Backbone as a ProteinNet text record, in pm:
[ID]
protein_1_A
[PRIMARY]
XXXXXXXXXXXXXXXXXXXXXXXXXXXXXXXXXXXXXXXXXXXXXXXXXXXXXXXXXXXXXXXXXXXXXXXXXXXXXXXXXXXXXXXXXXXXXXXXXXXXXXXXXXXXXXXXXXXXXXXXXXXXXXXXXXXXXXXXXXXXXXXXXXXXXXXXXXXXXXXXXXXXXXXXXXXXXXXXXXXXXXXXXXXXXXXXXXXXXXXXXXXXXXXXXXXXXXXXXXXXXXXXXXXXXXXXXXXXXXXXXXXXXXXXXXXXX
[TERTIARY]
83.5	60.7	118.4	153.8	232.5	94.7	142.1	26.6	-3.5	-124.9	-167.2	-146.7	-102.8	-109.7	-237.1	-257.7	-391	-528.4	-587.1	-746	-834.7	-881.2	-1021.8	-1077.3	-1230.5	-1324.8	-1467.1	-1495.3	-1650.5	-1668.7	-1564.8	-1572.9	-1680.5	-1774.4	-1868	-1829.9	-1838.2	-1830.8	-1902.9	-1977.3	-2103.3	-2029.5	-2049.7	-2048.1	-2183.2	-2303.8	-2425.3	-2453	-2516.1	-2574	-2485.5	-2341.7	-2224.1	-2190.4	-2244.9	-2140.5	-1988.2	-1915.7	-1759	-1674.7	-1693.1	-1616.7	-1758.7	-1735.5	-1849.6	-1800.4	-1829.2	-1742.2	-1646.8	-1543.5	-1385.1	-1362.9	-1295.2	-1235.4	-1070.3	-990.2	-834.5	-754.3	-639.5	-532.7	-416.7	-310.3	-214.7	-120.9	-16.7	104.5	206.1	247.2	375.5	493.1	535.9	684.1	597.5	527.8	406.8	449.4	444.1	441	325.5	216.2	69.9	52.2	-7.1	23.3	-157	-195.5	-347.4	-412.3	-413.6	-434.9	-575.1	-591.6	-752.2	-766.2	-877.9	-903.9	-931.1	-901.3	-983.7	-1099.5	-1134.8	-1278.8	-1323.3	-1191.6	-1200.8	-1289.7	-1250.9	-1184.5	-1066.3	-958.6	-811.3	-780.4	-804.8	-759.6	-832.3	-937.9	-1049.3	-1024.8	-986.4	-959.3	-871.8	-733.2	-624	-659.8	-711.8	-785.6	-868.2	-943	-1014	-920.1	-801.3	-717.9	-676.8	-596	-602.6	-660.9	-774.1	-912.5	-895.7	-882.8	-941.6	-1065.7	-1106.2	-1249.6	-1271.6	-1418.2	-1483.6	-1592.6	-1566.4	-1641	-1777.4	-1933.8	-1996.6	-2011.2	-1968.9	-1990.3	-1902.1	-1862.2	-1763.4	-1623.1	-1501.5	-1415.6	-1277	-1208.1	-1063	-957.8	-879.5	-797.6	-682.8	-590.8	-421.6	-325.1	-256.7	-169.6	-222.1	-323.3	-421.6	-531.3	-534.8	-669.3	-733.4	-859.8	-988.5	-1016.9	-1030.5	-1040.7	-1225.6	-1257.5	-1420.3	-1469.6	-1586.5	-1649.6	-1743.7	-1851.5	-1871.3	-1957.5	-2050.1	-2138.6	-2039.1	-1978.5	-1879.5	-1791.7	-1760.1	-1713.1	-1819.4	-1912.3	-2030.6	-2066	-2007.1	-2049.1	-1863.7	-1822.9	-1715.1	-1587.5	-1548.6	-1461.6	-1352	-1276.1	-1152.8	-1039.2	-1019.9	-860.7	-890.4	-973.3	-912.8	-892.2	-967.2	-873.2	-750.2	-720.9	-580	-504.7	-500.1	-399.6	-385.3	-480.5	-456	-337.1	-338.7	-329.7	-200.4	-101.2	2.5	71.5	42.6	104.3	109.6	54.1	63.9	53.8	155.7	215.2	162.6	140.6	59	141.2	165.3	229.9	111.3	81.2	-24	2.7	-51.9	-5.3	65	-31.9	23.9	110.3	264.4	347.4	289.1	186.2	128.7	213.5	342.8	455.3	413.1	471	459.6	484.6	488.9	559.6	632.8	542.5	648.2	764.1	771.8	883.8	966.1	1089.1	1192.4	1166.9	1275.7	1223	1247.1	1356.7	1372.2	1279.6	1211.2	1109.6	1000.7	964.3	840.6	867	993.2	976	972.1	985.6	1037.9	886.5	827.3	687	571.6	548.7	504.6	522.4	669.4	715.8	728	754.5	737.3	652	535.2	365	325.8	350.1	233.4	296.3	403.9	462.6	572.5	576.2	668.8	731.9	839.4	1026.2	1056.7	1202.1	1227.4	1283.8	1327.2	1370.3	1490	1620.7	1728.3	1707.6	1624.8	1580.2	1510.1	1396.5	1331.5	1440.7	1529.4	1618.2	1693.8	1742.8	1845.3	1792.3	1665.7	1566.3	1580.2	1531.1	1480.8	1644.9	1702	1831	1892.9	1870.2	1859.4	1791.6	1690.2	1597.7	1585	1665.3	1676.6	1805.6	1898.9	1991.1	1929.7	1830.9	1804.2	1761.8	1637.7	1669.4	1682.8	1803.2	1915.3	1888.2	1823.5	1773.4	1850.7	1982.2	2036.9	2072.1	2151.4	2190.2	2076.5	1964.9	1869.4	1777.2	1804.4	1738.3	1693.7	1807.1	1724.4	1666.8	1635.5	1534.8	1433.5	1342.9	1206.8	1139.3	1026.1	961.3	965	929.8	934.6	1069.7	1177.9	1318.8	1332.7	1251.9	1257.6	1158	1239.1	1140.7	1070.9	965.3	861.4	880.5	981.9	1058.4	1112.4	1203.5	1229.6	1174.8	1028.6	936.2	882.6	864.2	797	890.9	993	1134.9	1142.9	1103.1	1052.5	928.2	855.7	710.4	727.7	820	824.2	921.5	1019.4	1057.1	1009.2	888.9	807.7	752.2	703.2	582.7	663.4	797.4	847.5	897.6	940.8	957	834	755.6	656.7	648.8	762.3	805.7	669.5	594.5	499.1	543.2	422	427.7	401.9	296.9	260.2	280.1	296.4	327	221.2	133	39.2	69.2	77.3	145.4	-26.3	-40.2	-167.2	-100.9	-53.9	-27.2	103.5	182.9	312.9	365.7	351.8	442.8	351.3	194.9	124.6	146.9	188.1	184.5	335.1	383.5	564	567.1	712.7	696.2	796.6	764	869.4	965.1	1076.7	1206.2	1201.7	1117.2	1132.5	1101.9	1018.2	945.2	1022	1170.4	1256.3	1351.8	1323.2	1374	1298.7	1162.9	1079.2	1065.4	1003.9	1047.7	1138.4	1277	1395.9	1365.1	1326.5	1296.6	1194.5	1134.5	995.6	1070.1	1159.4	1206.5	1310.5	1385.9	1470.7	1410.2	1289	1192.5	1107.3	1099.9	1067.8	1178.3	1274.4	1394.2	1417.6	1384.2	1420.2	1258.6	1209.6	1080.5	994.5	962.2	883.9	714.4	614.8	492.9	397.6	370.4	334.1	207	142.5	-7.8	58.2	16.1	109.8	-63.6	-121	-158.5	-113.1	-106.9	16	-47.1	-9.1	-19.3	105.5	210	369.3	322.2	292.1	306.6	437.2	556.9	644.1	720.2	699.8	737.2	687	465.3	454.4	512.2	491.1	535	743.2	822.9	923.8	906.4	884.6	832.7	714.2	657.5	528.4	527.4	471.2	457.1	334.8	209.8	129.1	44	-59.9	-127.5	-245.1	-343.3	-487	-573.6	-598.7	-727.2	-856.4	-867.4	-1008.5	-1104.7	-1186.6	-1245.8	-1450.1	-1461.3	-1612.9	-1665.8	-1519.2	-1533.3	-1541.8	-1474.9	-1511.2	-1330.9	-1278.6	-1156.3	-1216.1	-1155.9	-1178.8	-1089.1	-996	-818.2	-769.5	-649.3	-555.4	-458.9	-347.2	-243.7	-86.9	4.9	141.7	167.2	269.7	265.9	278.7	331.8	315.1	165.2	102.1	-46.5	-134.1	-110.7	-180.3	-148	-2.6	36.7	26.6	104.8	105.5	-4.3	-137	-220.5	-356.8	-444.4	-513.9	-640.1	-664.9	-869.7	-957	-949.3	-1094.6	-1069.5	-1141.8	-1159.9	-1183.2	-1245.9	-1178.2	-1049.1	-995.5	-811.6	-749.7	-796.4	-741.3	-718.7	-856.2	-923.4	-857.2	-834.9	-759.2	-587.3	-517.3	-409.9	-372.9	-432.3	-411.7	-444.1	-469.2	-475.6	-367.4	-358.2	-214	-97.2	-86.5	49.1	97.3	-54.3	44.9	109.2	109.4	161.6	285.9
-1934.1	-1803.6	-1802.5	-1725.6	-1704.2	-1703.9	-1746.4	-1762.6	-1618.9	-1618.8	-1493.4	-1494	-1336.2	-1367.8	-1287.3	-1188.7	-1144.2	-1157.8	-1228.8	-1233.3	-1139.6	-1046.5	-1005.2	-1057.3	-1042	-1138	-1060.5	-989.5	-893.3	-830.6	-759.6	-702.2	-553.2	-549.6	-428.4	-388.8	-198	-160.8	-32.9	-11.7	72.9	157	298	401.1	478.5	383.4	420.3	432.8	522.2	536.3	532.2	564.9	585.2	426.9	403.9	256.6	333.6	254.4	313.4	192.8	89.4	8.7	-109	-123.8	-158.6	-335.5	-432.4	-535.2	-558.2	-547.7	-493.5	-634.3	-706.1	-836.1	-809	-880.8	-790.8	-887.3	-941.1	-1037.8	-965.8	-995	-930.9	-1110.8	-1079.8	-1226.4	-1220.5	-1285.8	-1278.3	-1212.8	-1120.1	-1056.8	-974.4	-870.4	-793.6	-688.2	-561.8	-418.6	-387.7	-370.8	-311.5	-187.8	-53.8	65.5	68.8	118.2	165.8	324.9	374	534.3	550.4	701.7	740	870.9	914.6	1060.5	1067.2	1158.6	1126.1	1092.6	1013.6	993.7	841.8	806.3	678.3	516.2	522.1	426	361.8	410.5	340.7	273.5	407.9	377.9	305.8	324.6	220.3	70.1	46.4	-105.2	-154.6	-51.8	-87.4	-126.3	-51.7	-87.3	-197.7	-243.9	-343.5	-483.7	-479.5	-558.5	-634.4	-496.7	-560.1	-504.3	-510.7	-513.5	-392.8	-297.3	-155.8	-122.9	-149.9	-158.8	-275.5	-275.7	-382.9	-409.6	-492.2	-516.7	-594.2	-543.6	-585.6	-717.2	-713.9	-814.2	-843.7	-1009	-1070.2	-1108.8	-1126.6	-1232	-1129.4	-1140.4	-1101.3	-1176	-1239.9	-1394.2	-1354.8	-1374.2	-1256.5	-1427.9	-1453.9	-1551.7	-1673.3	-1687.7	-1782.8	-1825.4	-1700.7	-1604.1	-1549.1	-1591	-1544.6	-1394.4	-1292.6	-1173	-1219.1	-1182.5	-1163.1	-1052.2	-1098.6	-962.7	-862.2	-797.6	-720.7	-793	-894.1	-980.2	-1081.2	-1102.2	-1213.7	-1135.3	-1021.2	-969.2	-919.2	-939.8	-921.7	-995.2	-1166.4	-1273.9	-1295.2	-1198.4	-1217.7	-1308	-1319.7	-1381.1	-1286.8	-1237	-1150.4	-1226.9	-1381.1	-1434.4	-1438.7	-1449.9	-1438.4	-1358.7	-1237.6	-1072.1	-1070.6	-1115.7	-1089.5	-1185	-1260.6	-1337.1	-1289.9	-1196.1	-1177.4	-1036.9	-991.8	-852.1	-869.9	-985.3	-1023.7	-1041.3	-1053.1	-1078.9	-981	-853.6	-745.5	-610.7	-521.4	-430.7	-283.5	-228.3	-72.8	63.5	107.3	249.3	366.1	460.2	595.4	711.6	811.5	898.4	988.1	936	1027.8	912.5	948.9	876.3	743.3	801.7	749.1	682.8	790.3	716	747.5	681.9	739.9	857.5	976.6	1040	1073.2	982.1	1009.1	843.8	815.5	679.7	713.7	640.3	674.4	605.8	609.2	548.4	380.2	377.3	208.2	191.2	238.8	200.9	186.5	244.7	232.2	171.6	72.4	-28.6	-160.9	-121.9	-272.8	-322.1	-221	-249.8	-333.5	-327.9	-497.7	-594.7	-583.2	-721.1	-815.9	-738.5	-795.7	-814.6	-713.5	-742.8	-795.7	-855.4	-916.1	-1048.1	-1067	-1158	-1201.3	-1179.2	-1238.4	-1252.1	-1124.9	-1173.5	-1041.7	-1172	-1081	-961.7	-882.3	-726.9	-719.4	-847.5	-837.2	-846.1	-938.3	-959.5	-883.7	-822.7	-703.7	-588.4	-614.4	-406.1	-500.4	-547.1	-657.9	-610.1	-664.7	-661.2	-491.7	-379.7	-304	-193.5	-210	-127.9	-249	-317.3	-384.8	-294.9	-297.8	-233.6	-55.5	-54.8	119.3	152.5	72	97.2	74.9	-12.9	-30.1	65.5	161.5	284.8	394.8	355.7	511.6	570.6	521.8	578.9	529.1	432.5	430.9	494.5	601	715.9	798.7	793.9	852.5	748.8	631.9	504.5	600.2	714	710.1	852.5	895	1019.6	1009.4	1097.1	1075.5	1165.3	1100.4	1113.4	1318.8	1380.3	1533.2	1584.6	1511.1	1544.1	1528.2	1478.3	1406.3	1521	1518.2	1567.3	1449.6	1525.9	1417.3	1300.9	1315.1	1216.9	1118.7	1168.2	1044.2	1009.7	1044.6	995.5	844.9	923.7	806.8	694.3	692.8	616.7	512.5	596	538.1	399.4	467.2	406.2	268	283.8	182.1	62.2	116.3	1.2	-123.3	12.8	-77.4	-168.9	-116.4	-206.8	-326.5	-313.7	-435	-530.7	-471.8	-550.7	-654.8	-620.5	-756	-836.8	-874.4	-941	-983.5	-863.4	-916.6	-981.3	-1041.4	-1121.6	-1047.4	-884.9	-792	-687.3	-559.4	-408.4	-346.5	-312.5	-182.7	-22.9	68.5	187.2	295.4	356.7	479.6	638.5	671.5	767.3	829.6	744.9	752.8	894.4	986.9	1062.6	1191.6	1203.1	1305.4	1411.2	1349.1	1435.7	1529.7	1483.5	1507.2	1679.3	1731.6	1818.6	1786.2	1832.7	1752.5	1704.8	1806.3	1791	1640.3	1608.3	1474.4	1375.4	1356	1281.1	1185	1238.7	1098.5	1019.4	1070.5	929.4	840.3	861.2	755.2	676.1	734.3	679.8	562.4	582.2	552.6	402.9	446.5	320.3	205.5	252.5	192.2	109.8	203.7	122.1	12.5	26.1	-89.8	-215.8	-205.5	-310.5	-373.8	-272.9	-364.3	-425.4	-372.8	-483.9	-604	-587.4	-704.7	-819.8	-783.9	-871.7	-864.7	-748.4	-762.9	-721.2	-803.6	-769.9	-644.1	-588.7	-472.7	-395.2	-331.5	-218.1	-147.4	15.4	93.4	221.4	305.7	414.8	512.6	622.9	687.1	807.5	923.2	1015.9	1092.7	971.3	984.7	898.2	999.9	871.8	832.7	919	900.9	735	776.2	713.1	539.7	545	467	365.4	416.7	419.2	302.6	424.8	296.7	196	182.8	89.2	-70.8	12.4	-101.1	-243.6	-362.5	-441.5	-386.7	-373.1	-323.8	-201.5	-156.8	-40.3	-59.8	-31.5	-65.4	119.9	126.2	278.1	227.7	303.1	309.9	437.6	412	515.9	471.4	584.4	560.7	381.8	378.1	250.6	133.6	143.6	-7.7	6.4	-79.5	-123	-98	22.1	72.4	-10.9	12.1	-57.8	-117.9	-216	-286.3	-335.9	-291.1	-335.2	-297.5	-282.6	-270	-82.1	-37.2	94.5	142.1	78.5	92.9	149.5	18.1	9.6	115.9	113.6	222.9	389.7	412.6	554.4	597.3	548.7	523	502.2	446.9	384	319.6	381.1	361.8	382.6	256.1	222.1	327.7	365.1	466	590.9	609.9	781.6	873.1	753.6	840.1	805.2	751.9	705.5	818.5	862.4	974.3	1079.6	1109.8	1255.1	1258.5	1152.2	1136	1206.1	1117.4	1142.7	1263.5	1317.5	1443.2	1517	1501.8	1614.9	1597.7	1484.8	1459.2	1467	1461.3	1439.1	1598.6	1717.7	1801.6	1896.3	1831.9	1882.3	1812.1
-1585.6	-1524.3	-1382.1	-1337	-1186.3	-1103	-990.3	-871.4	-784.7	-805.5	-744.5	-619.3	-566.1	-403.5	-363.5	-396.2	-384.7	-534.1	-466.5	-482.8	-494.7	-580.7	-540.3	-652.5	-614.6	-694.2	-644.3	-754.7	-763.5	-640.6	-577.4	-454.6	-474.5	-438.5	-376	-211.7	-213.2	-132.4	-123.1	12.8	21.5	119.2	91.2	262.9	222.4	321.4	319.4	193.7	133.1	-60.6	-113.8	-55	-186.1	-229.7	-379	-421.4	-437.4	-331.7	-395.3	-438	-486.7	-512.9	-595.1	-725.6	-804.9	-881.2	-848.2	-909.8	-999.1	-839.1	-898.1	-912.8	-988.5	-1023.2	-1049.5	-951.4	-975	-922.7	-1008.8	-906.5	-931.5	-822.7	-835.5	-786.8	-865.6	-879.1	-779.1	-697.1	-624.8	-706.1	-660.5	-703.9	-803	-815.8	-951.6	-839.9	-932.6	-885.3	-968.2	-895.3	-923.8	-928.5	-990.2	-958.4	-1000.9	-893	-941.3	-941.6	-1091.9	-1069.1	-1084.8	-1085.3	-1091.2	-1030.2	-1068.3	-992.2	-866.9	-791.6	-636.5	-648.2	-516.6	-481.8	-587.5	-670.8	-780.9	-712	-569.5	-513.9	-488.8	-537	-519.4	-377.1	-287.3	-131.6	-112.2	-112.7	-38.8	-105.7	-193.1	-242.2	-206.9	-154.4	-72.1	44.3	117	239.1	279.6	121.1	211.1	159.1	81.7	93.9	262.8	335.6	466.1	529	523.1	600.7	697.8	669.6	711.2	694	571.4	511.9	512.2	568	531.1	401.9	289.3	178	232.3	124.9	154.3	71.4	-49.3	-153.4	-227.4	-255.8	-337.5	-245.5	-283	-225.6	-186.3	-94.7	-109.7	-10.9	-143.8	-34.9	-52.8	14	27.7	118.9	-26.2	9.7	100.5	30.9	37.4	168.7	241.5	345.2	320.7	304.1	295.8	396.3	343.9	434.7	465.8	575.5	629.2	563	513	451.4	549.1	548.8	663.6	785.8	658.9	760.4	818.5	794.4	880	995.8	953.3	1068.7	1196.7	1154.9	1257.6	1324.2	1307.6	1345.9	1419.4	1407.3	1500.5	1462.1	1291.3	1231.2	1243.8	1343.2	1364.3	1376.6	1346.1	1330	1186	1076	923.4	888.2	990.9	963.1	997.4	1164.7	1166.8	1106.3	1075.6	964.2	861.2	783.9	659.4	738.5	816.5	844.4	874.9	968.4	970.7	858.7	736.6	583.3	528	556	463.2	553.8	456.2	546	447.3	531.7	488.1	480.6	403.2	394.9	376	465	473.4	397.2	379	306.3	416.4	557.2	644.8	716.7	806.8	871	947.8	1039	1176.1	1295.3	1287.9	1376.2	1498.7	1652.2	1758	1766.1	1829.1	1829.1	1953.8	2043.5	2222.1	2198.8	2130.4	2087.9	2020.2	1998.6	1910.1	1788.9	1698.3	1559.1	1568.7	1637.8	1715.1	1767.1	1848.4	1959.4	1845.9	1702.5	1655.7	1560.5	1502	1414.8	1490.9	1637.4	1677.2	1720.3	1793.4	1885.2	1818.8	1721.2	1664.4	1606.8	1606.9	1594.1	1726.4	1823.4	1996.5	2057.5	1990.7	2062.5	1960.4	1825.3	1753.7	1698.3	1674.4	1695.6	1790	1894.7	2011.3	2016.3	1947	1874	2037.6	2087.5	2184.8	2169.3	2248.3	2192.5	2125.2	2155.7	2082.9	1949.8	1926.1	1805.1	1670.8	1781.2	1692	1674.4	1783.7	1753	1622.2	1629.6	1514.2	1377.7	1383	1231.9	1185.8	1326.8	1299.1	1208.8	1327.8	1256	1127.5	1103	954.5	798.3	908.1	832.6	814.2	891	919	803.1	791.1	731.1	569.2	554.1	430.2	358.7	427.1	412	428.4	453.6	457.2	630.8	725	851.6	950.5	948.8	1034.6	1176.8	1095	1196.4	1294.6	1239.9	1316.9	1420.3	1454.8	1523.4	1671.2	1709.1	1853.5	1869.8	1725.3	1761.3	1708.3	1804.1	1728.2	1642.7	1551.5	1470.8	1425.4	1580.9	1536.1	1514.8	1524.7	1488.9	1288.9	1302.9	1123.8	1015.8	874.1	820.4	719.5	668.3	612.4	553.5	459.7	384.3	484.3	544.1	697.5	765.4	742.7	878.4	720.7	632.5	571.3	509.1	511.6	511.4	634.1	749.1	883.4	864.5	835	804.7	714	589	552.1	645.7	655.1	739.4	833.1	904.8	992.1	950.2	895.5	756	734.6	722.8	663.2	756.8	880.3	1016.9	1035.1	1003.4	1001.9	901.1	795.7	764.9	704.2	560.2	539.2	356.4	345.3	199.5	48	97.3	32.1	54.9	68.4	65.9	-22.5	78.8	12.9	60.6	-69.7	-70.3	-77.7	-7.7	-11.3	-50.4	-137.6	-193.5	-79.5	-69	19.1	64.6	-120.8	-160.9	-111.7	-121.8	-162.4	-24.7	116.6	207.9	217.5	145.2	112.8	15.8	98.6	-23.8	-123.1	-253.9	-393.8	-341.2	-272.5	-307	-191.6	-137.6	-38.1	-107.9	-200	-280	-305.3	-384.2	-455.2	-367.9	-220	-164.2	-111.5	-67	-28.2	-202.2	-361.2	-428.8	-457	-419.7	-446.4	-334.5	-217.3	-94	-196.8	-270.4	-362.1	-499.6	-534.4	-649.2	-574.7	-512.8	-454	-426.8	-289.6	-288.8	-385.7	-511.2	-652.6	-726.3	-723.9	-761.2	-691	-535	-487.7	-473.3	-559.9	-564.2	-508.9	-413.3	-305.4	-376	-349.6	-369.6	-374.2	-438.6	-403.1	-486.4	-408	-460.8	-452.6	-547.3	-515.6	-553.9	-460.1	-510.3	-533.3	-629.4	-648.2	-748	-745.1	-864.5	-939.5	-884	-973.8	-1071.5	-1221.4	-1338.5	-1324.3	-1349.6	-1372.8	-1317.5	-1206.9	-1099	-1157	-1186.3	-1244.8	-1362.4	-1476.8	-1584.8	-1544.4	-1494.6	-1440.1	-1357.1	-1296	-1171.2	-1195.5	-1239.5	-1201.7	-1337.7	-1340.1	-1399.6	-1469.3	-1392.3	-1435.2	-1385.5	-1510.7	-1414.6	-1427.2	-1319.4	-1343.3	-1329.8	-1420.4	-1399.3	-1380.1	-1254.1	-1142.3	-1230.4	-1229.1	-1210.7	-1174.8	-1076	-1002.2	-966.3	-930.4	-852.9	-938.5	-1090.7	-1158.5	-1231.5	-1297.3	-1323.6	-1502	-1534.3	-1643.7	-1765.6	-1712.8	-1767.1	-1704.1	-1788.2	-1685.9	-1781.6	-1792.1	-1855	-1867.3	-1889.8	-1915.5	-1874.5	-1827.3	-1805.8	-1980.6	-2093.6	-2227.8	-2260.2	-2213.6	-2267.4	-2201.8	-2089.6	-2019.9	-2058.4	-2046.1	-2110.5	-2206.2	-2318.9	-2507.1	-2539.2	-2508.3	-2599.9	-2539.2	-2449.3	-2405	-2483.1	-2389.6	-2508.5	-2431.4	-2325.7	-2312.2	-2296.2	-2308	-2351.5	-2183.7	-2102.6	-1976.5	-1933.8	-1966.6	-1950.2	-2019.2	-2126.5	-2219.7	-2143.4	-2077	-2030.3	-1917.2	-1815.6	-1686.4	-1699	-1797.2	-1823	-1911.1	-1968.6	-2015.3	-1893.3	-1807.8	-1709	-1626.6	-1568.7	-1472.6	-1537.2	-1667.8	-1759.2	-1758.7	-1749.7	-1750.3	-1680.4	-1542.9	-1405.7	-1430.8
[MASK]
+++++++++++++++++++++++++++++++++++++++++++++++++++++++++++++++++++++++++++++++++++++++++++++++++++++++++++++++++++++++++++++++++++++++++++++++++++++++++++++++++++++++++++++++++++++++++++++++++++++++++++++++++++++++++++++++++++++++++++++++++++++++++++++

């Protein structure tokens, strides 16, 4: 079996009375395109999140290329380097941009690679217009964020993400703040980095998108891991009957 890079193991997660995350048990393999769907309010994001520790889990395990994330009581006792280590390895895509917007697009892929890892500025601009060209954002390096439309801001976003030169790529519904016709190039940024092996969660309400892309798909629903298998197994031929009920509704948008 290929070596997992992410870990979870009976992860529970509480916001006050709400259980939103119910003993999720989930590995994902180095070089795996994960795609996890579900209705709103499923838990998806929030399991992304407490991957790199945005959320904090109250119960069970989550180890990311072999770092133990702190669960909530440990972060209370002040365990904030196994957060930031895990947090240096894995890189986050929002639904919304979260670019600077008084910075240029150079200025906001380079700025933590220089403050969080200590690469001097020749270095980070090097990576960043590397990375700008990868996709497709070259030409735009010295304007900023309100010069861009949505699609280029989140074209933007990934790059950054990847300037930190992480081990995993978690995606939070990339596409949903986009309007259509922007959709298939942040896409297109998604399928490339799955060709070239790169690790990846993906939340998403592009089956389509799913279905090509992913190794596998896992359906959430009210916080427990209903399904988990092949975009085949999951689309064509699903065992539950809320997998049915889910996808007959999204299939026919």
């Amino acid at each position: 079996m290929p070596t997992s890079i992410v870990d979870i193991k009976n992860v529970n997660k509480s916001f006050g009375p709400a259980h939103v995350l119910r003993g999720v048990d989930l590995q994902v393999a180095k070089g795996e395109v994960l795609v996890i769907i579900g209705a709103s309010g499923s838990g998806k994001s929030t399991l992304i999140r407490c991957v790199n520790g945005l959320e904090a889990f109250q119960e069970g395990s989550i180890t990311v290329d072999g770092c133990e994330l702190p669960c909530e009581a440990d972060r209370e006792l002040g365990e904030e380097k196994r957060l930031n280590a895990v947090r240096r390895g894995v890189g986050m895509v929002f639904q919304q941009f979260n670019l600077f917007p008084h910075k240029t697009v150079l200025e906001n892929v380079t700025l933590a690679p220089m403050r969080v890892r200590n690469k001097s500025q020749a270095d980070a601009e090097a990576t960043a217009r590397r990375l700008l060209k990868r996709v497709g954002m070259q030409d735009h390096a010295l304007k900023y964020p309100g010069q861009l439309s949505g699609g280029q801001q989140q074209r933007v976003a990934i790059a950054r993400a990847l300037a930190m030169e992480p081990h995993v790529m978690l995606f939070d519904e990339p596409t949903s703040a986009l309007d259509p016709e922007m959709v298939g190039e942040v896409l297109d940024v998604m399928r490339e980095l799955a060709t070239e092996g790169m690790t990846m969660m993906i939340v998403t309400h592009e089956m389509g998108f799913a279905r090509e892309v992913a190794n596998r798909v896992v359906f959430i629903d009210r916080g427990k891991i209903l399904e988990d298998g092949t975009p085949a197994e999951i689309f064509d031929a699903p065992k539950e009957d809320r997998t049915r009920t889910f996808l007959s509704r999204v299939l026919k948008h």
